Coordinates of C-alpha atoms (C1' of nucleotides) in Angstrom, one line a residue:
Chain A
M1 CA 0.4 45.4 -26.7
T2 CA 2.6 45.4 -29.6
D3 CA 1.5 41.8 -30.9
R4 CA -2.0 42.2 -29.6
T5 CA -4.0 40.2 -31.7
P6 CA -7.3 41.8 -32.7
G7 CA -9.6 39.6 -31.1
T8 CA -7.5 39.3 -27.7
R9 CA -8.5 42.4 -26.0
S10 CA -7.0 42.2 -23.0
S11 CA -9.4 44.1 -20.7
S12 CA -6.6 45.3 -18.7
G13 CA -9.1 48.6 -17.6
Y14 CA -6.5 51.0 -19.9
S15 CA -8.2 52.1 -23.1
A16 CA -5.7 51.7 -25.7
W17 CA -4.3 55.1 -26.6
R18 CA -3.5 55.4 -22.7
L19 CA -1.2 52.2 -23.2
I20 CA 0.0 53.7 -26.4
A21 CA 0.9 57.0 -24.7
E22 CA 2.7 55.7 -21.5
E23 CA 4.6 53.2 -23.7
L24 CA 6.1 56.5 -25.6
R25 CA 6.4 58.3 -22.6
A26 CA 8.4 55.3 -21.3
E27 CA 10.5 56.0 -24.9
I28 CA 10.7 60.0 -24.0
G29 CA 11.8 58.8 -20.6
D30 CA 14.5 56.5 -20.9
G31 CA 15.8 58.2 -23.9
R32 CA 15.0 56.4 -26.8
L33 CA 13.5 59.1 -28.2
R34 CA 15.0 62.5 -27.3
A35 CA 14.0 66.0 -27.6
G36 CA 13.7 67.2 -30.9
D37 CA 13.2 63.7 -32.1
R38 CA 10.0 62.9 -34.4
L39 CA 7.6 60.4 -33.0
P40 CA 6.4 57.9 -35.8
T41 CA 3.9 59.2 -38.0
E42 CA 0.1 58.5 -36.8
A43 CA -0.1 55.7 -39.8
A44 CA 3.0 53.8 -38.1
L45 CA 2.2 54.0 -34.6
A46 CA -1.6 52.5 -35.6
E47 CA -0.2 50.1 -37.3
R48 CA 2.9 48.9 -34.9
F49 CA -0.3 48.5 -31.9
S50 CA -2.7 47.1 -34.5
V51 CA -5.3 50.0 -33.7
N52 CA -7.2 52.5 -35.9
R53 CA -5.6 56.1 -36.4
H54 CA -7.8 58.0 -34.3
T55 CA -6.9 55.6 -31.5
A56 CA -3.1 56.2 -31.9
R57 CA -3.3 60.3 -32.6
Q58 CA -5.5 60.5 -29.0
A59 CA -2.3 58.8 -27.6
T60 CA -0.2 61.7 -28.7
A61 CA -2.7 64.3 -28.2
T62 CA -2.6 63.5 -24.4
L63 CA 1.2 63.9 -24.5
A64 CA 0.4 67.0 -26.4
E65 CA -1.3 68.1 -23.8
D66 CA 1.1 67.1 -20.9
G67 CA 3.8 69.8 -23.2
L68 CA 5.7 66.3 -23.8
V69 CA 5.3 66.2 -27.5
E70 CA 4.1 68.9 -30.1
S71 CA 2.2 68.2 -33.5
R72 CA 3.0 70.3 -36.4
R73 CA 0.1 69.7 -39.2
G74 CA 2.2 68.3 -42.8
S75 CA 5.3 67.9 -40.6
G76 CA 5.1 65.1 -37.9
T77 CA 5.1 64.9 -34.0
Y78 CA 8.4 66.1 -32.0
V79 CA 9.3 65.4 -28.4
T80 CA 9.6 68.6 -27.2
G81 CA 11.8 67.8 -23.8
E82 CA 12.1 65.9 -20.6
A83 CA 12.3 68.3 -17.6
M84 CA 12.9 66.0 -14.9
R85 CA 13.6 67.3 -11.7
L86 CA 16.5 65.6 -9.4
H87 CA 15.5 65.4 -5.7
R88 CA 18.2 64.6 -3.6
I89 CA 18.0 61.6 -1.0
G90 CA 20.8 61.0 1.5
V91 CA 22.1 61.5 5.1
R92 CA 21.4 65.2 5.7
T93 CA 18.8 65.6 3.2
R94 CA 18.9 69.4 2.9
L95 CA 15.8 69.8 1.1
T96 CA 15.9 73.9 0.6
K97 CA 19.0 72.8 -1.3
S98 CA 18.5 69.5 -3.7
L99 CA 15.2 70.9 -5.7
G100 CA 15.6 72.1 -9.1
E101 CA 18.7 71.7 -10.4
K102 CA 20.2 75.2 -10.6
A103 CA 19.1 77.4 -7.9
S104 CA 18.7 76.8 -4.2
A105 CA 16.0 78.9 -3.8
S106 CA 13.3 76.2 -5.5
G107 CA 11.3 74.2 -3.3
N108 CA 8.4 76.1 -1.6
L109 CA 7.2 74.1 1.4
R110 CA 3.6 74.7 2.6
V111 CA 1.8 73.4 5.2
L112 CA -1.4 72.0 4.6
N113 CA -2.7 71.4 7.8
S114 CA -1.7 69.8 11.5
A115 CA -3.3 67.8 14.0
V116 CA -2.3 66.1 17.3
E117 CA -3.6 62.4 17.1
D118 CA -2.6 58.7 18.3
A119 CA -0.3 57.4 15.5
P120 CA -0.6 54.2 14.0
T121 CA 0.9 51.2 15.9
D122 CA 3.8 51.3 13.4
I123 CA 4.9 54.7 13.3
A124 CA 4.2 54.9 17.1
R125 CA 6.6 52.0 17.3
R126 CA 9.3 53.9 14.8
L127 CA 9.2 57.0 17.0
A128 CA 9.4 55.2 20.1
L129 CA 6.3 56.9 21.2
D130 CA 5.6 56.9 25.2
G131 CA 2.1 58.1 25.3
G132 CA 1.1 57.4 21.5
K133 CA 0.1 61.2 20.8
A134 CA 2.0 62.3 17.8
V135 CA 1.9 65.6 15.9
R136 CA 0.7 64.7 12.3
I137 CA 1.3 67.4 9.4
E138 CA 0.6 67.4 6.2
T139 CA 2.9 69.4 3.5
T140 CA 3.3 70.3 -0.2
R141 CA 6.0 71.1 -2.1
S142 CA 6.3 73.2 -5.1
A143 CA 8.9 74.4 -7.8
G144 CA 9.1 76.2 -11.1
G145 CA 5.1 76.7 -10.6
Q146 CA 4.6 72.8 -10.6
Q147 CA 3.6 70.7 -7.8
I148 CA 6.5 68.5 -7.0
S149 CA 5.2 66.3 -3.9
M150 CA 3.1 65.9 -0.6
S151 CA 4.3 64.7 2.4
T152 CA 3.0 63.3 5.8
H153 CA 5.4 64.2 8.8
W154 CA 4.9 62.5 12.4
F155 CA 6.6 64.1 15.6
D156 CA 6.6 63.4 19.0
V157 CA 4.3 65.8 20.6
S158 CA 6.0 65.4 23.9
R159 CA 9.2 66.2 22.4
L160 CA 8.3 68.7 19.7
P161 CA 5.0 70.5 20.7
D162 CA 4.9 73.6 18.3
I163 CA 6.8 71.7 15.5
A164 CA 3.5 72.2 13.3
T165 CA 3.5 76.2 14.3
V166 CA 7.4 76.5 13.6
L167 CA 7.0 74.7 10.3
R168 CA 4.5 76.7 9.4
R169 CA 6.1 80.0 9.8
T170 CA 10.0 78.6 8.7
G171 CA 9.1 77.0 5.5
S172 CA 11.7 74.2 6.2
V173 CA 12.0 71.3 8.7
T174 CA 15.5 71.8 8.9
S175 CA 14.9 75.4 10.4
A176 CA 11.9 74.1 12.4
L177 CA 14.2 71.9 13.9
R178 CA 16.8 73.7 14.7
E179 CA 14.5 76.5 16.2
S180 CA 13.0 73.8 18.7
G181 CA 16.8 72.8 19.6
V182 CA 17.6 70.3 17.1
D183 CA 20.9 71.1 15.7
D184 CA 21.5 68.3 13.7
Y185 CA 20.4 64.9 12.5
V186 CA 20.9 62.0 9.8
R187 CA 18.4 60.3 7.9
T188 CA 18.2 56.3 8.9
S189 CA 16.0 54.6 7.0
T190 CA 14.8 55.3 3.1
V191 CA 12.2 52.7 1.7
V192 CA 11.3 53.8 -2.0
G193 CA 8.0 52.3 -3.9
A194 CA 5.7 53.0 -6.5
R195 CA 1.9 52.9 -7.0
H196 CA -1.3 55.1 -8.7
A197 CA -1.9 57.9 -7.5
T198 CA -5.3 58.0 -5.4
A199 CA -7.9 60.6 -5.8
S200 CA -6.6 63.0 -3.2
E201 CA -3.0 63.0 -4.5
V202 CA -4.2 63.7 -8.1
A203 CA -6.1 66.8 -6.6
V204 CA -3.2 67.9 -4.6
L205 CA -0.3 67.0 -7.0
D206 CA -2.2 68.3 -10.0
L207 CA -1.8 65.1 -11.9
G208 CA -4.2 63.1 -14.5
Q209 CA -6.0 60.5 -13.2
G210 CA -3.9 57.3 -12.9
A211 CA -0.7 59.1 -12.3
I212 CA 2.2 57.6 -10.9
V213 CA 3.9 58.6 -7.4
L214 CA 7.0 57.8 -6.2
V215 CA 6.6 57.2 -2.6
T216 CA 9.6 57.2 -0.2
E217 CA 9.0 56.5 4.0
G218 CA 12.0 57.7 6.1
L219 CA 13.1 57.8 9.1
D220 CA 15.1 60.7 10.5
S221 CA 17.3 60.6 13.8
L222 CA 19.5 62.3 16.2
T223 CA 22.9 61.4 15.6
D224 CA 22.7 59.3 18.6
G225 CA 19.8 57.1 16.9
T226 CA 16.7 58.8 18.7
P227 CA 13.9 58.6 16.2
L228 CA 12.8 62.7 15.6
Q229 CA 10.6 62.2 12.3
H230 CA 8.4 59.3 10.4
V231 CA 8.0 61.1 6.9
V232 CA 6.3 59.8 4.1
T233 CA 6.5 61.2 1.0
R234 CA 4.7 60.7 -2.2
F235 CA 6.1 62.6 -5.8
A236 CA 4.8 63.0 -8.9
A237 CA 6.8 60.7 -11.1
Q238 CA 6.4 62.2 -13.9
R239 CA 8.5 65.3 -13.2
V240 CA 10.5 63.8 -10.0
R241 CA 13.4 61.5 -10.3
L242 CA 15.4 60.7 -7.1
D243 CA 18.9 61.0 -6.9
I244 CA 20.2 58.5 -4.2
E245 CA 23.4 59.8 -2.2
H246 CA 26.1 57.2 -1.7
P247 CA 28.6 57.4 0.9
R248 CA 32.3 58.5 -0.4
A249 CA 34.2 55.6 -1.1
D250 CA 37.2 55.0 1.3
Chain B
M1 CA -12.5 59.7 -8.2
T2 CA -14.3 59.9 -5.0
D3 CA -16.5 63.1 -6.1
R4 CA -16.6 62.6 -9.8
T5 CA -19.8 64.0 -10.9
P6 CA -21.6 62.0 -13.3
G7 CA -21.4 64.4 -16.3
T8 CA -17.6 65.0 -15.4
R9 CA -16.7 61.9 -16.7
S10 CA -13.0 62.5 -17.4
S11 CA -11.9 60.1 -20.2
S12 CA -8.6 59.9 -18.6
G13 CA -7.8 56.6 -20.2
Y14 CA -8.5 54.3 -17.1
S15 CA -11.6 52.3 -16.8
A16 CA -13.6 53.2 -13.4
W17 CA -13.1 49.9 -12.0
R18 CA -9.5 50.0 -12.5
L19 CA -9.0 53.3 -11.0
I20 CA -10.8 51.9 -8.1
A21 CA -8.7 49.0 -8.0
E22 CA -5.8 51.3 -8.0
E23 CA -6.8 53.6 -5.4
L24 CA -7.6 50.4 -3.0
R25 CA -4.4 48.6 -3.8
A26 CA -2.7 52.1 -2.5
E27 CA -4.9 51.9 0.5
I28 CA -3.5 48.2 1.1
G29 CA 0.2 49.2 0.0
D30 CA 0.6 52.0 2.8
G31 CA -1.4 50.2 5.6
R32 CA -4.6 52.1 5.7
L33 CA -6.0 48.3 4.9
R34 CA -4.0 45.6 6.8
A35 CA -3.9 41.9 6.0
G36 CA -6.9 40.3 7.4
D37 CA -9.2 43.5 7.5
R38 CA -12.8 43.7 5.8
L39 CA -13.1 45.9 2.2
P40 CA -16.2 47.9 2.3
T41 CA -18.7 46.3 1.1
E42 CA -19.6 46.1 -2.7
A43 CA -22.6 48.4 -2.0
A44 CA -20.5 50.6 -0.3
L45 CA -17.2 51.1 -2.8
A46 CA -20.4 51.7 -5.6
E47 CA -21.6 54.3 -3.4
R48 CA -18.3 55.9 -2.5
F49 CA -17.0 56.0 -5.8
S50 CA -20.0 56.9 -7.8
V51 CA -20.4 53.7 -9.9
N52 CA -22.9 50.7 -10.2
R53 CA -22.0 47.2 -7.8
H54 CA -21.0 45.7 -11.1
T55 CA -18.1 48.1 -11.8
A56 CA -16.6 48.0 -8.1
R57 CA -17.3 44.5 -8.0
Q58 CA -14.6 44.3 -11.4
A59 CA -12.0 46.2 -9.1
T60 CA -12.2 43.8 -6.1
A61 CA -11.8 40.9 -8.7
T62 CA -8.8 42.1 -10.2
L63 CA -7.3 42.3 -6.7
A64 CA -8.4 39.1 -6.3
E65 CA -6.9 37.8 -9.5
D66 CA -3.8 38.9 -8.0
G67 CA -4.1 37.6 -4.7
L68 CA -4.2 40.6 -2.7
V69 CA -7.8 40.4 -1.4
E70 CA -10.2 37.4 -1.0
S71 CA -13.8 37.2 -1.7
R72 CA -16.2 35.4 0.7
R73 CA -19.6 34.7 -0.5
G74 CA -22.2 36.2 2.7
S75 CA -19.3 37.4 4.4
G76 CA -16.7 40.3 2.6
T77 CA -14.1 40.4 0.6
Y78 CA -10.5 40.6 2.9
V79 CA -7.0 41.7 2.8
T80 CA -4.9 38.5 2.3
G81 CA -1.3 40.1 2.5
E82 CA 1.2 42.4 1.2
A83 CA 4.1 40.2 0.6
M84 CA 6.3 43.1 -0.5
R85 CA 10.1 42.8 -1.0
L86 CA 12.7 44.8 -0.1
H87 CA 15.7 45.3 -2.5
R88 CA 18.8 46.6 -0.7
I89 CA 20.6 49.2 -2.8
G90 CA 23.9 50.7 -1.1
V91 CA 27.4 51.2 -1.5
R92 CA 28.4 47.5 -1.9
T93 CA 25.6 45.7 -2.8
R94 CA 27.2 42.2 -2.4
L95 CA 24.3 40.6 -4.1
T96 CA 25.9 36.4 -3.8
K97 CA 28.4 36.3 -1.0
S98 CA 30.1 32.8 -1.9
L99 CA 30.6 31.3 -5.3
G100 CA 28.9 28.0 -4.1
E101 CA 25.7 28.9 -3.0
K102 CA 23.3 29.2 -6.0
A103 CA 20.4 31.4 -4.8
S104 CA 21.1 34.3 -2.4
A105 CA 18.4 36.5 -0.7
S106 CA 18.0 38.7 -3.5
G107 CA 16.9 36.4 -6.1
N108 CA 18.2 34.0 -9.0
L109 CA 20.1 36.4 -12.3
R110 CA 19.2 35.0 -15.4
V111 CA 21.0 36.1 -18.4
L112 CA 18.5 36.7 -21.4
N113 CA 21.0 37.6 -24.2
S114 CA 24.4 39.9 -24.7
A115 CA 25.8 41.9 -27.4
V116 CA 29.0 44.0 -28.1
E117 CA 28.0 47.0 -29.6
D118 CA 28.2 50.8 -29.9
A119 CA 27.0 52.4 -26.8
P120 CA 24.6 55.4 -26.6
T121 CA 26.5 58.8 -26.2
D122 CA 25.3 59.5 -22.8
I123 CA 26.1 55.9 -21.6
A124 CA 29.3 55.9 -23.3
R125 CA 30.7 59.1 -21.4
R126 CA 29.4 57.6 -18.1
L127 CA 31.8 54.7 -19.2
A128 CA 34.4 56.7 -20.2
L129 CA 34.4 54.8 -23.3
D130 CA 37.3 55.1 -25.5
G131 CA 36.4 53.1 -28.7
G132 CA 32.7 53.6 -27.6
K133 CA 32.5 49.8 -28.2
A134 CA 30.3 48.3 -25.2
V135 CA 28.9 44.9 -23.9
R136 CA 25.3 44.9 -23.0
I137 CA 23.7 42.2 -21.1
E138 CA 20.1 41.7 -20.7
T139 CA 19.0 40.0 -17.4
T140 CA 16.2 39.1 -15.0
R141 CA 15.9 38.2 -11.7
S142 CA 13.3 36.2 -9.9
A143 CA 13.0 35.3 -6.4
G144 CA 10.1 32.9 -4.8
G145 CA 8.7 32.2 -8.1
Q146 CA 8.1 35.5 -8.9
Q147 CA 9.5 37.8 -11.5
I148 CA 11.2 40.6 -9.7
S149 CA 13.5 42.8 -12.0
M150 CA 14.9 42.9 -15.3
S151 CA 18.5 44.9 -16.2
T152 CA 20.5 46.3 -19.0
H153 CA 24.0 46.1 -18.1
W154 CA 26.6 48.1 -19.9
F155 CA 30.4 47.3 -19.6
D156 CA 33.5 48.5 -21.4
V157 CA 34.4 45.8 -24.2
S158 CA 38.2 46.6 -23.7
R159 CA 37.9 46.0 -19.9
L160 CA 36.0 43.3 -19.6
P161 CA 35.5 41.5 -23.0
D162 CA 34.2 38.3 -21.4
I163 CA 31.9 39.6 -19.2
A164 CA 29.0 38.2 -20.5
T165 CA 30.0 34.9 -20.7
V166 CA 31.0 34.7 -17.2
L167 CA 28.0 35.9 -15.9
R168 CA 26.1 33.6 -17.9
R169 CA 28.0 31.2 -15.5
T170 CA 28.3 32.3 -12.4
G171 CA 24.6 34.3 -12.3
S172 CA 26.3 36.9 -10.0
V173 CA 27.6 40.3 -11.5
T174 CA 29.8 40.5 -8.1
S175 CA 31.5 36.4 -9.3
A176 CA 31.6 38.0 -12.4
L177 CA 33.5 40.8 -11.7
R178 CA 35.9 39.0 -9.2
E179 CA 36.7 36.2 -11.7
S180 CA 37.0 39.1 -14.1
G181 CA 39.9 40.6 -11.5
V182 CA 37.8 43.1 -10.1
D183 CA 38.1 42.4 -6.5
D184 CA 36.2 45.6 -5.0
Y185 CA 33.8 48.1 -6.5
V186 CA 30.9 50.5 -5.1
R187 CA 27.8 52.1 -6.2
T188 CA 28.8 55.5 -7.2
S189 CA 25.5 57.2 -8.4
T190 CA 21.7 56.0 -8.6
V191 CA 18.9 57.6 -9.6
V192 CA 15.4 56.5 -9.1
G193 CA 12.1 56.8 -10.8
A194 CA 8.7 55.0 -11.7
R195 CA 6.6 54.7 -15.0
H196 CA 4.2 52.7 -16.6
A197 CA 5.8 49.4 -17.8
T198 CA 6.3 49.0 -21.4
A199 CA 5.0 45.7 -23.6
S200 CA 8.0 43.9 -23.5
E201 CA 8.3 44.6 -19.6
V202 CA 4.8 43.4 -19.3
A203 CA 5.6 39.9 -20.8
V204 CA 9.0 39.6 -19.1
L205 CA 8.3 40.6 -15.8
D206 CA 4.8 38.9 -15.7
L207 CA 2.7 41.7 -15.1
G208 CA -0.4 42.7 -16.2
Q209 CA -1.4 45.9 -18.8
G210 CA -0.2 48.9 -17.3
A211 CA 1.5 48.0 -14.3
I212 CA 4.5 50.2 -13.1
V213 CA 8.1 49.6 -13.0
L214 CA 10.5 51.3 -10.3
V215 CA 13.5 52.2 -12.8
T216 CA 16.9 52.6 -11.2
E217 CA 19.6 53.8 -13.3
G218 CA 22.9 53.2 -11.4
L219 CA 26.8 53.7 -11.9
D220 CA 29.2 51.1 -10.3
S221 CA 33.0 52.2 -10.1
L222 CA 36.3 51.1 -8.7
T223 CA 37.5 52.3 -5.7
D224 CA 39.7 54.8 -7.7
G225 CA 36.8 56.2 -9.2
T226 CA 37.5 54.4 -12.8
P227 CA 33.8 53.6 -14.2
L228 CA 32.9 50.0 -14.3
Q229 CA 29.3 49.0 -15.0
H230 CA 25.8 51.2 -16.2
V231 CA 22.9 49.3 -15.2
V232 CA 19.4 50.0 -15.3
T233 CA 16.9 48.1 -13.5
R234 CA 13.0 47.9 -14.0
F235 CA 11.6 46.0 -10.6
A236 CA 7.8 45.3 -10.5
A237 CA 6.3 48.3 -8.3
Q238 CA 3.9 45.9 -7.0
R239 CA 6.3 43.4 -5.7
V240 CA 9.2 45.3 -4.8
R241 CA 10.7 48.0 -2.7
L242 CA 13.7 49.5 -2.5
D243 CA 15.7 49.8 0.7
I244 CA 18.4 52.6 0.9
E245 CA 21.6 52.2 2.4
H246 CA 22.3 55.4 4.3
P247 CA 26.1 56.1 5.6
R248 CA 26.3 55.2 9.4
A249 CA 25.9 58.5 11.0
D250 CA 29.4 59.3 12.8
Chain C
dT1 C1' -34.3 28.9 13.5
dC2 C1' -34.8 33.2 11.3
dA3 C1' -33.3 37.6 9.6
dA4 C1' -30.3 41.0 7.7
dG5 C1' -26.4 41.5 5.4
dT6 C1' -23.2 39.9 1.8
dT7 C1' -21.2 38.2 -2.5
dG8 C1' -22.3 35.4 -7.1
dT9 C1' -24.7 35.3 -11.4
dC10 C1' -28.2 36.5 -14.7
dT11 C1' -30.6 39.6 -18.2
dA12 C1' -31.2 44.4 -20.7
dC13 C1' -30.4 48.6 -21.4
dT14 C1' -27.3 53.0 -22.1
dT15 C1' -22.7 55.2 -23.0
dA16 C1' -18.4 55.3 -24.1
dT17 C1' -14.6 53.9 -26.9
dC18 C1' -12.9 51.9 -31.0
dT19 C1' -12.8 51.0 -36.1
dA20 C1' -13.6 52.6 -41.0
dG21 C1' -13.0 55.5 -44.8
dA22 C1' -12.8 59.9 -46.6
dC23 C1' -11.0 64.5 -47.6
dA24 C1' -9.0 69.1 -45.9
dA25 C1' -5.2 72.0 -44.7
dC26 C1' -0.2 71.9 -44.6
dC27 C1' 5.1 70.6 -44.9
dA28 C1' 9.1 69.9 -47.1
dA29 C1' 11.6 68.6 -50.7
dA30 C1' 12.2 67.8 -55.5
Chain D
dT1 C1' 5.0 74.5 -58.9
dT2 C1' 4.3 70.0 -58.0
dT3 C1' 4.2 65.6 -55.4
dG4 C1' 4.2 62.8 -51.6
dG5 C1' 3.4 62.8 -47.0
dT6 C1' 1.7 64.1 -42.9
dT7 C1' -1.7 65.8 -39.3
dG8 C1' -6.8 68.1 -38.2
dT9 C1' -11.3 67.0 -38.8
dC10 C1' -15.7 65.1 -39.8
dT11 C1' -19.3 61.0 -40.6
dA12 C1' -21.0 56.4 -39.6
dG13 C1' -21.0 51.7 -37.7
dA14 C1' -19.3 48.0 -34.5
dT15 C1' -17.6 46.6 -30.0
dA16 C1' -16.5 47.2 -25.1
dA17 C1' -17.7 49.3 -20.5
dG18 C1' -20.8 50.4 -17.3
dT19 C1' -25.9 51.3 -15.4
dA20 C1' -29.9 49.1 -13.9
dG21 C1' -32.8 46.0 -11.3
dA22 C1' -33.4 41.2 -9.7
dC23 C1' -32.8 37.2 -7.5
dA24 C1' -29.7 33.1 -5.9
dA25 C1' -26.0 31.2 -2.6
dC26 C1' -23.9 31.8 1.4
dT27 C1' -22.6 34.0 6.2
dT28 C1' -23.0 35.9 10.7
dG29 C1' -25.2 36.9 14.5
dA30 C1' -29.5 37.6 17.4

DNA sequence: TCAAGTTGTCTACTTATCTAGACAACCAAA
DNA sequence: TTTGGTTGTCTAGATAAGTAGACAACTTGA
């Protein structure tokens, strides 16, 4: 990108301004550009990425739409702030506590829909399902007026037949499980990946097309090892980072 | 995307075929399409995404270039496989156990360059630097002929003045630290995010423009809590998932 | 063997993106 | 106030991306 020779138009499926915008977003995200800093001028960006000034402008305009930078005529374009949320992932993921740095009240769970159906074979195996039937629940989580994540939960229907109803009422997985007779459970496995958001994720999470989602796939179990919940969560990567809890050194 | 009305061209900076390609990649990644499955026909994809067949073709062609699918004239386009690597993140990330073995399961580490310089203030604070000087080392990790990740390591130069030289020779952080008198250390903090790859990451990790990187930011410490290493790693998200180690339930 | 269905390739055309240059509006510091 | 530097806006033209239709090459199952 930086040294893309004019003829070597890469045809990557990304417009030039989008690539520039994401490059700048990365610099803001990892601290090379901090809140209050002035971006390079439009002319400098155009020079650096070997594009016309209009193309560079479109890049900063997109970042401005996202509220990441602010352009001031006659002066320059400035970084407004990062505003990244931290989501804790640990043994006991008390969700209602982990969202938002300041308060415990943040993080609103909403049940979109639920159904009892045959689980995909790999999920059925992970949950050690007998009959193969499972409760699938789709939820979203928001905080501070922003969509944070969306999840697909799978429970054994023979073990937790009413979990969807209870979850809809309580708005918390931990509470719903407690009401269903599960006093304690732990996260036994988590795998994290990242990919582009699908069309439905773009819609539900209120993202731009082509945005990125962090995908976590987790298994919660009773303390004796009995599998309880298989849950896949997609976080809006531009708003959330995952804070991994490590066990105490001893 | 799926129901994009013709006039509502979103102008997202992503070409239509790129959005389709990433949508399909997501379906392959999360198991909705499995190895051996046949993709919808080009005509069906064109219909579903409201584009011309040629545009849909370009999407599958890109996936074929990545080795994710294979097109067979007269028959269809088939998913070849996922081939996702798992990278473990835990308390003690013993990458290479014995000195004699050249390559461990987690791949081959190569030192790109290193320098002694002033650390950024936030890193200096995390490492509790006295003079502010730190050793910065850039490394890459490959496995099976593929680039897996690239990292930026920061060490306190007063504590580990020769770490770069030793790391260059041993090819393992654990070994290099052991030779430097550090017998044991633990991961005390890890934060995971995701964003588009920068131009240099695209080059080093051998990715396509606009690819996604998983970014981990970790702090390793002695068992008494003394900070040792601040390390930022960027994984090629299309090749790697992070497997989070959870402490035993007891 | 045949017919239906699928991918591969070609040409022509339309639409969107990027380039190029100019100038206005505005800011900040001399 | 003046000057140089910056963002905002306009017009026109060049290049890339997407549409449209046709047909060849090949596979599969009847």
